Amino acid sequence: MSSLDVGLLGPVVLTVDGEPVVLAGARQRALLATLTAAAGTAVPADRLSEAVWSDTDQPAARSTLHVHVHQVRRALGGQAAALLYGPAGYRLEAASDVQAMEDGLRRARAADRAGDAGAAAAGYRSALARWRGEFCADLPDHEYFHAARAVYETVRLDALEAALAAELRLGMPGLVPELEELVLRHPLRERLWGHLMVALYRDGRQADALATFRRARQVLSTELGLDPGTALRELEQAILGQAATSQLLRVVAPQPAGAGRPVLTWLDASGGVRRRELPGAGELVIGRAEAADVSLSGDVAVSRRHAALRVTGGDVVVADLGSRNGTFLNGARLGPSDTVRVRSGDLLRCGDTVLAFTTPAQKAAVTSDEVLLPTRTGAGASVAHLALGDE
């Protein structure tokens, strides 16, 4: 544990030098949560005020905000210097359970891609253990955290699906009861239905596995007016043909990203999912200007010409274009003259917006790792996932 640690995956908790510290009220918890969620990036005073008073729709005066900042600094005790103020706003240097969870998921996904199901399963479960409840669960009326709360619930479910997939590949017993409960609670997540079909078939319950497919088809038809996706249909055919369990497990195994034109995915200022395909060759500029190839006009922390992705001979590199707040690749800030290669699954942050870089094969493969979906750090989260097929 770091000298200053903040928990956001549940009620907001603060630990200073290994000791829990109780904050005086919801305003202080909201202020601490907003700064922690920004992951070391400065938050302008006006935006911080909007977040802290987002349960009232009436941001307080700057002087009132200063009072609460002072109170939080007092709560930090010997670590008060970690709450900084500069021209760009307030910034907090602290560890968090969100960062630890995301680091754990990255390691688990890397193990998954490398074919190490044991390390992947353990990594996913370790990351899942970070959740103590909903994101900022004790700030339910603060609208500022609503989007992040929904996003992190999706992150949790995606990680749980990935953990179960790895455990199926390991042949772990006793997964059927957990999966039965999950499909009841989340009936529109096709991957859970597929996991349940595999677990039943592996336990010698072919008829039950086929009945599960029919249940899934009925639910999807009733709720969404859709037929099951390709993965579920392939599983049904494999079960009907009494395929080897190993063949079914290939359906839930992560698949390598193939060649093709890469895609950027991000959330716009209204929370909508946006995607932009990279050119086959040339440059794609990210910036606040309307003329930018990827226009982040709703993010005031983005410069007019912030960063550029350059495609040459199938390789993609990123460079900062002299932005005011810097360009970050997987959390590392790019230097003024850096051009760094970007790979599928990498995360690019410009201002308060995080963009995920994926290949079309990764996006299209229903059975691959989840597509990373970025969310604006200013909305209280740094990265999330979009379940495939849920656009």
Short mmCIF file of C-alpha atoms in Angstrom, two decimals:
data_model
loop_
_atom_site.label_atom_id
_atom_site.label_comp_id
_atom_site.label_asym_id
_atom_site.label_seq_id
_atom_site.Cartn_x
_atom_site.Cartn_y
_atom_site.Cartn_z
CA MET A 1 0.00 0.00 0.00
CA SER A 2 1.23 3.47 -0.88
CA SER A 3 1.48 6.27 1.71
CA LEU A 4 -1.73 7.69 0.23
CA ASP A 5 -4.34 5.29 -1.10
CA VAL A 6 -7.91 6.00 -2.22
CA GLY A 7 -10.60 3.40 -2.85
CA LEU A 8 -13.32 4.19 -5.39
CA LEU A 9 -14.64 0.70 -6.26
CA GLY A 10 -17.26 0.84 -3.54
CA PRO A 11 -17.73 3.57 -0.93
CA VAL A 12 -14.97 6.18 -1.12
CA VAL A 13 -12.25 5.31 1.39
CA LEU A 14 -9.00 7.07 2.26
CA THR A 15 -5.92 5.49 3.79
CA VAL A 16 -3.00 7.68 4.89
CA ASP A 17 0.28 6.06 5.94
CA GLY A 18 -1.50 2.75 6.41
CA GLU A 19 -4.28 4.16 8.61
CA PRO A 20 -7.91 4.68 7.53
CA VAL A 21 -9.08 8.29 7.62
CA VAL A 22 -12.76 9.23 7.88
CA LEU A 23 -13.79 12.20 5.73
CA ALA A 24 -16.29 14.66 7.15
CA GLY A 25 -19.01 14.42 4.52
CA ALA A 26 -20.16 13.82 0.96
CA ARG A 27 -18.53 17.01 -0.38
CA GLN A 28 -15.09 15.94 0.77
CA ARG A 29 -15.60 12.40 -0.54
CA ALA A 30 -16.74 13.75 -3.92
CA LEU A 31 -13.76 16.09 -4.11
CA LEU A 32 -11.33 13.28 -3.25
CA ALA A 33 -13.01 10.91 -5.73
CA THR A 34 -12.92 13.43 -8.58
CA LEU A 35 -9.22 14.14 -8.11
CA THR A 36 -8.35 10.46 -7.69
CA ALA A 37 -10.29 9.46 -10.79
CA ALA A 38 -8.31 12.00 -12.82
CA ALA A 39 -5.26 9.77 -12.21
CA GLY A 40 -2.75 12.54 -11.57
CA THR A 41 -4.13 14.93 -14.19
CA ALA A 42 -5.00 18.46 -13.08
CA VAL A 43 -8.72 19.20 -12.69
CA PRO A 44 -9.74 22.85 -13.30
CA ALA A 45 -11.47 24.47 -10.34
CA ASP A 46 -14.72 25.02 -12.25
CA ARG A 47 -14.94 21.35 -13.26
CA LEU A 48 -14.06 20.24 -9.73
CA SER A 49 -16.83 22.42 -8.36
CA GLU A 50 -19.32 20.97 -10.85
CA ALA A 51 -18.39 17.45 -9.74
CA VAL A 52 -18.50 18.12 -6.00
CA TRP A 53 -21.91 19.80 -6.22
CA SER A 54 -23.33 17.68 -9.05
CA ASP A 55 -26.06 16.46 -6.70
CA THR A 56 -27.48 20.00 -6.67
CA ASP A 57 -26.82 21.30 -10.22
CA GLN A 58 -25.58 24.48 -8.51
CA PRO A 59 -21.76 24.64 -8.37
CA ALA A 60 -20.56 26.51 -5.31
CA ALA A 61 -18.52 29.67 -5.29
CA ARG A 62 -14.74 29.37 -5.67
CA SER A 63 -14.26 30.36 -2.02
CA THR A 64 -16.51 27.52 -0.86
CA LEU A 65 -14.53 25.06 -2.96
CA HIS A 66 -11.33 26.34 -1.35
CA VAL A 67 -12.77 25.59 2.09
CA HIS A 68 -13.41 21.95 1.13
CA VAL A 69 -9.98 21.62 -0.46
CA HIS A 70 -8.47 22.89 2.77
CA GLN A 71 -10.49 20.35 4.76
CA VAL A 72 -9.34 17.49 2.54
CA ARG A 73 -5.73 18.64 2.90
CA ARG A 74 -6.16 18.53 6.66
CA ALA A 75 -7.53 14.98 6.38
CA LEU A 76 -4.43 13.97 4.41
CA GLY A 77 -2.28 14.87 7.40
CA GLY A 78 1.38 14.21 6.70
CA GLN A 79 0.57 13.60 3.02
CA ALA A 80 -1.13 16.98 2.49
CA ALA A 81 1.53 17.95 -0.06
CA ALA A 82 0.08 15.32 -2.41
CA LEU A 83 -2.86 17.67 -3.14
CA LEU A 84 -1.33 20.24 -5.46
CA TYR A 85 -2.59 23.41 -7.13
CA GLY A 86 -1.24 24.95 -10.32
CA PRO A 87 -2.34 26.96 -13.36
CA ALA A 88 -4.25 23.96 -14.77
CA GLY A 89 -6.13 23.28 -11.54
CA TYR A 90 -5.99 20.85 -8.64
CA ARG A 91 -4.07 17.57 -8.84
CA LEU A 92 -3.76 14.65 -6.43
CA GLU A 93 -0.84 12.25 -6.34
CA ALA A 94 -2.28 9.06 -4.87
CA ALA A 95 -2.60 5.35 -5.51
CA SER A 96 -6.08 3.94 -6.03
CA ASP A 97 -7.89 0.64 -6.28
CA VAL A 98 -8.99 1.66 -9.80
CA GLN A 99 -5.38 1.90 -10.97
CA ALA A 100 -4.51 -1.38 -9.25
CA MET A 101 -7.51 -3.08 -10.84
CA GLU A 102 -6.67 -1.80 -14.31
CA ASP A 103 -3.02 -2.85 -13.94
CA GLY A 104 -4.20 -6.29 -12.86
CA LEU A 105 -6.53 -6.60 -15.83
CA ARG A 106 -3.75 -5.63 -18.24
CA ARG A 107 -1.52 -8.39 -16.82
CA ALA A 108 -4.37 -10.89 -16.92
CA ARG A 109 -5.15 -10.06 -20.56
CA ALA A 110 -1.46 -10.39 -21.45
CA ALA A 111 -1.37 -13.84 -19.85
CA ASP A 112 -4.57 -14.74 -21.69
CA ARG A 113 -3.10 -13.74 -25.04
CA ALA A 114 0.05 -15.73 -24.23
CA GLY A 115 -2.05 -18.84 -23.60
CA ASP A 116 -1.36 -19.02 -19.85
CA ALA A 117 -4.88 -19.75 -18.64
CA GLY A 118 -3.79 -20.30 -15.04
CA ALA A 119 -2.14 -16.89 -14.71
CA ALA A 120 -5.02 -15.28 -16.60
CA ALA A 121 -7.68 -16.78 -14.33
CA ALA A 122 -5.76 -15.83 -11.18
CA GLY A 123 -5.15 -12.33 -12.52
CA TYR A 124 -8.78 -11.71 -13.41
CA ARG A 125 -9.99 -12.97 -10.04
CA SER A 126 -7.42 -10.83 -8.22
CA ALA A 127 -8.60 -7.75 -10.12
CA LEU A 128 -12.24 -8.61 -9.42
CA ALA A 129 -11.46 -8.77 -5.70
CA ARG A 130 -10.77 -5.02 -5.81
CA TRP A 131 -14.51 -4.32 -6.08
CA ARG A 132 -16.26 -3.60 -2.77
CA GLY A 133 -19.44 -2.40 -4.47
CA GLU A 134 -20.49 0.14 -7.08
CA PHE A 135 -18.10 2.89 -8.14
CA CYS A 136 -18.34 5.68 -5.51
CA ALA A 137 -21.25 3.81 -3.98
CA ASP A 138 -21.74 6.35 -1.19
CA LEU A 139 -22.25 9.22 -3.67
CA PRO A 140 -25.41 7.95 -5.42
CA ASP A 141 -26.90 11.41 -6.00
CA HIS A 142 -23.80 12.94 -7.59
CA GLU A 143 -24.60 12.92 -11.30
CA TYR A 144 -20.93 13.41 -12.16
CA PHE A 145 -20.22 9.77 -11.22
CA HIS A 146 -23.23 8.12 -12.87
CA ALA A 147 -21.57 7.39 -16.22
CA ALA A 148 -18.44 6.02 -14.57
CA ARG A 149 -20.55 3.83 -12.31
CA ALA A 150 -22.21 2.20 -15.31
CA VAL A 151 -18.90 1.87 -17.12
CA TYR A 152 -17.13 0.17 -14.23
CA GLU A 153 -19.98 -2.27 -13.84
CA THR A 154 -19.34 -3.24 -17.46
CA VAL A 155 -15.61 -3.54 -16.68
CA ARG A 156 -16.42 -5.87 -13.80
CA LEU A 157 -18.70 -8.09 -15.87
CA ASP A 158 -16.21 -8.23 -18.73
CA ALA A 159 -13.47 -9.30 -16.32
CA LEU A 160 -15.75 -11.91 -14.79
CA GLU A 161 -16.55 -13.35 -18.22
CA ALA A 162 -12.84 -13.48 -19.06
CA ALA A 163 -12.05 -15.18 -15.74
CA LEU A 164 -14.69 -17.83 -16.33
CA ALA A 165 -13.42 -18.43 -19.87
CA ALA A 166 -9.91 -19.03 -18.52
CA GLU A 167 -11.27 -21.32 -15.79
CA LEU A 168 -13.19 -23.33 -18.38
CA ARG A 169 -9.98 -23.83 -20.32
CA LEU A 170 -8.29 -25.01 -17.12
CA GLY A 171 -11.04 -27.58 -16.59
CA MET A 172 -12.02 -26.15 -13.21
CA PRO A 173 -15.07 -27.96 -11.79
CA GLY A 174 -18.17 -26.46 -10.23
CA LEU A 175 -18.67 -23.51 -12.58
CA VAL A 176 -22.28 -24.32 -13.56
CA PRO A 177 -23.98 -22.89 -10.41
CA GLU A 178 -22.13 -19.58 -10.71
CA LEU A 179 -22.93 -19.34 -14.41
CA GLU A 180 -26.60 -20.21 -13.87
CA GLU A 181 -26.86 -17.33 -11.40
CA LEU A 182 -25.04 -14.96 -13.74
CA VAL A 183 -27.29 -15.61 -16.76
CA LEU A 184 -30.31 -14.95 -14.57
CA ARG A 185 -28.88 -11.63 -13.42
CA HIS A 186 -27.45 -10.62 -16.81
CA PRO A 187 -29.59 -12.39 -19.42
CA LEU A 188 -28.52 -10.24 -22.38
CA ARG A 189 -24.80 -11.05 -22.15
CA GLU A 190 -24.34 -13.76 -24.77
CA ARG A 191 -20.85 -14.70 -23.63
CA LEU A 192 -22.22 -15.86 -20.26
CA TRP A 193 -24.75 -18.07 -22.02
CA GLY A 194 -21.92 -19.54 -24.09
CA HIS A 195 -19.83 -20.22 -21.00
CA LEU A 196 -22.77 -22.00 -19.39
CA MET A 197 -23.30 -24.15 -22.49
CA VAL A 198 -19.62 -25.20 -22.46
CA ALA A 199 -19.65 -25.91 -18.71
CA LEU A 200 -22.77 -28.08 -19.00
CA TYR A 201 -21.46 -29.97 -22.01
CA ARG A 202 -18.11 -30.57 -20.30
CA ASP A 203 -20.00 -32.06 -17.33
CA GLY A 204 -21.69 -34.55 -19.66
CA ARG A 205 -25.02 -32.67 -19.79
CA GLN A 206 -25.48 -32.32 -23.55
CA ALA A 207 -29.28 -32.00 -23.37
CA ASP A 208 -29.03 -29.26 -20.75
CA ALA A 209 -26.45 -27.39 -22.84
CA LEU A 210 -28.80 -27.43 -25.85
CA ALA A 211 -31.71 -26.37 -23.64
CA THR A 212 -29.58 -23.44 -22.46
CA PHE A 213 -29.13 -22.33 -26.06
CA ARG A 214 -32.90 -22.39 -26.53
CA ARG A 215 -33.35 -20.34 -23.35
CA ALA A 216 -30.81 -17.80 -24.59
CA ARG A 217 -32.53 -17.59 -27.97
CA GLN A 218 -35.89 -16.99 -26.30
CA VAL A 219 -34.52 -14.26 -24.03
CA LEU A 220 -32.68 -12.45 -26.82
CA SER A 221 -35.70 -12.64 -29.11
CA THR A 222 -38.10 -11.38 -26.44
CA GLU A 223 -35.90 -8.62 -25.03
CA LEU A 224 -34.01 -7.43 -28.11
CA GLY A 225 -35.79 -8.92 -31.10
CA LEU A 226 -32.50 -10.54 -32.12
CA ASP A 227 -31.22 -14.04 -32.83
CA PRO A 228 -28.17 -15.38 -30.96
CA GLY A 229 -24.82 -14.27 -32.37
CA THR A 230 -22.36 -16.34 -34.35
CA ALA A 231 -20.51 -17.70 -31.32
CA LEU A 232 -23.63 -19.16 -29.68
CA ARG A 233 -24.83 -20.66 -32.94
CA GLU A 234 -21.45 -22.28 -33.52
CA LEU A 235 -21.52 -23.67 -29.99
CA GLU A 236 -24.95 -25.19 -30.59
CA GLN A 237 -23.76 -26.87 -33.78
CA ALA A 238 -20.64 -28.20 -32.09
CA ILE A 239 -22.69 -29.63 -29.24
CA LEU A 240 -25.18 -31.20 -31.64
CA GLY A 241 -22.23 -32.80 -33.43
CA GLN A 242 -20.85 -34.05 -30.10
CA ALA A 243 -17.58 -32.25 -30.68
CA ALA A 244 -14.69 -32.71 -28.31
CA THR A 245 -14.71 -30.34 -25.36
CA SER A 246 -11.41 -28.91 -26.59
CA GLN A 247 -13.16 -27.79 -29.78
CA LEU A 248 -15.82 -25.95 -27.76
CA LEU A 249 -13.16 -24.33 -25.59
CA ARG A 250 -11.64 -22.75 -28.67
CA VAL A 251 -14.83 -20.70 -28.96
CA VAL A 252 -14.22 -19.05 -25.57
CA ALA A 253 -10.46 -18.73 -26.00
CA PRO A 254 -8.96 -15.31 -26.78
CA GLN A 255 -7.86 -15.00 -30.37
CA PRO A 256 -4.93 -12.99 -31.69
CA ALA A 257 -5.65 -9.76 -33.47
CA GLY A 258 -5.29 -10.16 -37.18
CA ALA A 259 -4.09 -7.84 -39.87
CA GLY A 260 -6.28 -5.04 -41.10
CA ARG A 261 -6.94 -1.36 -40.71
CA PRO A 262 -6.80 -0.22 -37.05
CA VAL A 263 -9.62 1.57 -35.25
CA LEU A 264 -9.72 4.22 -32.52
CA THR A 265 -12.63 4.04 -30.03
CA TRP A 266 -13.57 6.74 -27.51
CA LEU A 267 -16.50 8.42 -25.78
CA ASP A 268 -17.54 11.87 -26.95
CA ALA A 269 -18.61 14.67 -24.63
CA SER A 270 -22.20 13.36 -24.53
CA GLY A 271 -21.09 9.85 -23.57
CA GLY A 272 -21.68 8.35 -27.01
CA VAL A 273 -19.36 5.72 -28.43
CA ARG A 274 -17.30 7.03 -31.35
CA ARG A 275 -14.99 5.13 -33.69
CA ARG A 276 -12.58 6.25 -36.37
CA GLU A 277 -10.76 3.96 -38.77
CA LEU A 278 -7.14 4.87 -39.38
CA PRO A 279 -6.01 5.51 -42.96
CA GLY A 280 -4.05 2.88 -44.83
CA ALA A 281 -1.15 5.34 -44.90
CA GLY A 282 -0.60 8.91 -43.75
CA GLU A 283 -1.47 10.93 -40.67
CA LEU A 284 -4.52 11.24 -38.44
CA VAL A 285 -4.60 14.30 -36.17
CA ILE A 286 -6.33 14.31 -32.79
CA GLY A 287 -7.32 17.69 -31.38
CA ARG A 288 -9.99 20.07 -30.12
CA ALA A 289 -10.28 21.85 -33.46
CA GLU A 290 -13.36 20.95 -35.51
CA ALA A 291 -11.04 20.34 -38.48
CA ALA A 292 -9.07 17.64 -36.64
CA ASP A 293 -9.45 14.11 -38.00
CA VAL A 294 -10.52 13.02 -34.49
CA SER A 295 -12.21 16.12 -33.08
CA LEU A 296 -12.45 16.15 -29.28
CA SER A 297 -14.15 19.53 -29.25
CA GLY A 298 -15.93 18.84 -25.96
CA ASP A 299 -12.69 18.31 -24.02
CA VAL A 300 -11.22 21.64 -22.91
CA ALA A 301 -8.02 19.90 -21.77
CA VAL A 302 -7.21 18.95 -25.38
CA SER A 303 -5.14 21.31 -27.53
CA ARG A 304 -6.37 22.33 -30.98
CA ARG A 305 -3.76 20.04 -32.55
CA HIS A 306 -2.92 17.67 -29.75
CA ALA A 307 -1.39 14.45 -31.16
CA ALA A 308 -0.96 12.55 -34.40
CA LEU A 309 -1.10 8.89 -35.38
CA ARG A 310 1.05 8.10 -38.41
CA VAL A 311 0.64 4.97 -40.50
CA THR A 312 3.58 3.75 -42.55
CA GLY A 313 4.00 0.29 -44.03
CA GLY A 314 1.48 -1.26 -41.66
CA ASP A 315 3.06 0.23 -38.53
CA VAL A 316 1.34 2.92 -36.47
CA VAL A 317 3.22 5.43 -34.32
CA VAL A 318 1.98 8.27 -32.14
CA ALA A 319 3.57 11.66 -31.54
CA ASP A 320 2.62 14.64 -29.41
CA LEU A 321 2.13 17.88 -31.36
CA GLY A 322 3.25 20.24 -28.63
CA SER A 323 0.03 19.90 -26.64
CA ARG A 324 -0.48 21.91 -23.47
CA ASN A 325 -1.34 18.93 -21.22
CA GLY A 326 0.66 16.20 -22.91
CA THR A 327 -0.11 12.92 -24.68
CA PHE A 328 0.05 9.66 -22.75
CA LEU A 329 0.43 6.11 -24.13
CA ASN A 330 -0.54 3.43 -21.59
CA GLY A 331 0.00 6.00 -18.83
CA ALA A 332 3.49 7.13 -19.96
CA ARG A 333 3.83 10.70 -21.18
CA LEU A 334 5.41 11.13 -24.60
CA GLY A 335 8.43 13.37 -24.90
CA PRO A 336 8.49 16.33 -27.30
CA SER A 337 10.37 14.38 -29.97
CA ASP A 338 9.04 10.87 -29.23
CA THR A 339 7.40 8.74 -31.91
CA VAL A 340 6.26 5.53 -30.25
CA ARG A 341 4.78 2.47 -31.93
CA VAL A 342 1.16 1.76 -31.03
CA ARG A 343 -0.11 -1.82 -30.71
CA SER A 344 -3.57 -3.33 -30.53
CA GLY A 345 -5.06 -2.85 -27.08
CA ASP A 346 -2.96 0.24 -26.27
CA LEU A 347 -4.60 3.23 -24.57
CA LEU A 348 -3.94 6.78 -25.69
CA ARG A 349 -4.91 9.73 -23.46
CA CYS A 350 -5.31 13.26 -24.79
CA GLY A 351 -6.59 15.72 -22.21
CA ASP A 352 -9.39 13.99 -20.33
CA THR A 353 -10.25 11.61 -23.17
CA VAL A 354 -8.86 8.09 -23.42
CA LEU A 355 -8.87 6.43 -26.84
CA ALA A 356 -8.47 2.67 -27.34
CA PHE A 357 -6.47 1.39 -30.30
CA THR A 358 -7.69 -1.93 -31.70
CA THR A 359 -7.58 -3.87 -34.94
CA PRO A 360 -10.73 -4.71 -36.92
CA ALA A 361 -10.16 -8.41 -36.26
CA GLN A 362 -10.15 -7.78 -32.53
CA LYS A 363 -13.34 -5.73 -32.82
CA ALA A 364 -15.15 -8.20 -35.03
CA ALA A 365 -14.24 -11.52 -33.39
CA VAL A 366 -17.10 -12.32 -31.05
CA THR A 367 -14.93 -14.70 -29.05
CA SER A 368 -11.86 -12.49 -28.71
CA ASP A 369 -10.82 -10.36 -25.73
CA GLU A 370 -13.24 -7.54 -24.99
CA VAL A 371 -12.73 -4.38 -27.00
CA LEU A 372 -11.36 -1.66 -24.79
CA LEU A 373 -13.74 1.26 -24.49
CA PRO A 374 -12.25 4.47 -23.14
CA THR A 375 -14.17 6.85 -21.00
CA ARG A 376 -13.35 10.46 -20.24
CA THR A 377 -11.24 10.72 -17.11
CA GLY A 378 -13.18 13.83 -16.20
CA ALA A 379 -16.32 11.72 -15.91
CA GLY A 380 -14.75 9.83 -13.04
CA ALA A 381 -13.10 6.92 -14.82
CA SER A 382 -10.02 6.23 -16.82
CA VAL A 383 -10.82 3.18 -18.90
CA ALA A 384 -13.60 0.70 -19.41
CA HIS A 385 -14.75 -1.99 -21.79
CA LEU A 386 -17.58 -2.36 -24.26
CA ALA A 387 -18.94 -5.87 -24.61
CA LEU A 388 -18.75 -6.89 -28.24
CA GLY A 389 -22.07 -6.59 -30.00
CA ASP A 390 -23.41 -3.99 -27.55
CA GLU A 391 -22.78 -0.90 -29.65
#
